[in-house]
Amino acid sequence: ASEEAKTQAEAKCVELSKASAEAREEAKRAHDAARESGEAARAVIKQQSQAEAELAAVRERVTEAETSQLHAEEAGRQAVNEHARTKAQLKSVTEEVARMQKELEESASAVVEANSTRLALAAARGRAEAAEVASEQDRAS
């Protein structure tokens, strides 16, 4: 019976030794899996950090583009306003030129009329002088 107990004990030892080896192997696999999982997690965290940095850069470019667009829109509004002012000034200048041209035409007409009057007076003086000379010649003869 003691021999049988010894055999059973040895068999139990072998069985426990195998179970212990399997448990060590399983623990090693679990440790390796945990290490790999940790490495994978670190890689994911690194990728996430890179993605967040890229997203921040994209947001910055979007903000710059929006700011640029706002500046362009403001410049466009200013250009439209300046165009309207220029157009109003052009209309005012055109009206002033037309008024001045009318005044010039009226002045030119007055000058022509004055010149005609002067010529008529000069002609009348000339006729009066000629008549006077003729009258003096008639008296002298």
Tab-separated table of C-alpha atoms in Angstrom, residues 53-123:
chain	number	residue	atom	x	y	z
A	53	ALA	CA	-1.359	67.657	-33.839
A	54	GLU	CA	-2.427	67.380	-37.482
A	55	LEU	CA	-5.979	68.372	-36.530
A	56	ALA	CA	-4.657	71.413	-34.657
A	57	ALA	CA	-2.596	72.391	-37.718
A	58	VAL	CA	-5.643	71.986	-39.966
A	59	ARG	CA	-7.745	74.067	-37.566
A	60	GLU	CA	-5.048	76.755	-37.627
A	61	ARG	CA	-5.062	76.773	-41.452
A	62	VAL	CA	-8.868	76.943	-41.459
A	63	THR	CA	-8.759	79.881	-39.045
A	64	GLU	CA	-6.158	81.617	-41.222
A	65	ALA	CA	-8.271	80.973	-44.331
A	66	GLU	CA	-11.391	82.312	-42.612
A	67	THR	CA	-9.481	85.409	-41.478
A	68	SER	CA	-8.115	85.890	-44.978
A	69	GLN	CA	-11.615	85.526	-46.408
A	70	LEU	CA	-12.955	88.133	-43.962
A	71	HIS	CA	-10.173	90.521	-44.980
A	72	ALA	CA	-10.925	89.886	-48.662
A	73	GLU	CA	-14.651	90.493	-48.104
A	74	GLU	CA	-13.895	93.747	-46.263
A	75	ALA	CA	-11.550	94.830	-49.060
A	76	GLY	CA	-14.306	94.004	-51.553
A	77	ARG	CA	-16.828	96.109	-49.620
A	78	GLN	CA	-14.346	98.970	-49.454
A	79	ALA	CA	-13.721	98.682	-53.198
A	80	VAL	CA	-17.476	98.764	-53.884
A	81	ASN	CA	-17.865	101.809	-51.614
A	82	GLU	CA	-14.885	103.532	-53.257
A	83	HIS	CA	-16.370	102.763	-56.683
A	84	ALA	CA	-19.677	104.318	-55.606
A	85	ARG	CA	-17.868	107.430	-54.283
A	86	THR	CA	-15.829	107.688	-57.478
A	87	LYS	CA	-18.959	107.304	-59.581
A	88	ALA	CA	-20.716	110.046	-57.587
A	89	GLN	CA	-17.659	112.310	-57.938
A	90	LEU	CA	-17.547	111.620	-61.678
A	91	LYS	CA	-21.225	112.539	-61.981
A	92	SER	CA	-20.628	115.730	-60.012
A	93	VAL	CA	-17.593	116.651	-62.131
A	94	THR	CA	-19.512	115.849	-65.334
A	95	GLU	CA	-22.357	118.134	-64.201
A	96	GLU	CA	-19.845	120.873	-63.300
A	97	VAL	CA	-18.161	120.542	-66.712
A	98	ALA	CA	-21.549	120.759	-68.441
A	99	ARG	CA	-22.419	123.886	-66.405
A	100	MET	CA	-19.048	125.461	-67.180
A	101	GLN	CA	-19.398	124.576	-70.866
A	102	LYS	CA	-22.822	126.246	-70.928
A	103	GLU	CA	-21.354	129.338	-69.230
A	104	LEU	CA	-18.484	129.306	-71.720
A	105	GLU	CA	-20.918	129.066	-74.625
A	106	GLU	CA	-22.951	131.937	-73.149
A	107	SER	CA	-19.744	133.973	-72.648
A	108	ALA	CA	-18.616	133.190	-76.184
A	109	SER	CA	-22.010	134.254	-77.485
A	110	ALA	CA	-21.755	137.502	-75.472
A	111	VAL	CA	-18.230	138.069	-76.845
A	112	VAL	CA	-19.431	137.465	-80.412
A	113	GLU	CA	-22.328	139.847	-79.820
A	114	ALA	CA	-20.010	142.480	-78.293
A	115	ASN	CA	-17.597	142.102	-81.230
A	116	SER	CA	-20.479	142.479	-83.673
A	117	THR	CA	-21.586	145.627	-81.851
A	118	ARG	CA	-18.027	147.016	-81.933
A	119	LEU	CA	-17.785	146.274	-85.644
A	120	ALA	CA	-21.156	147.916	-86.257
A	121	LEU	CA	-20.042	150.980	-84.238
A	122	ALA	CA	-16.739	151.096	-86.117
A	123	ALA	CA	-18.592	150.846	-89.436
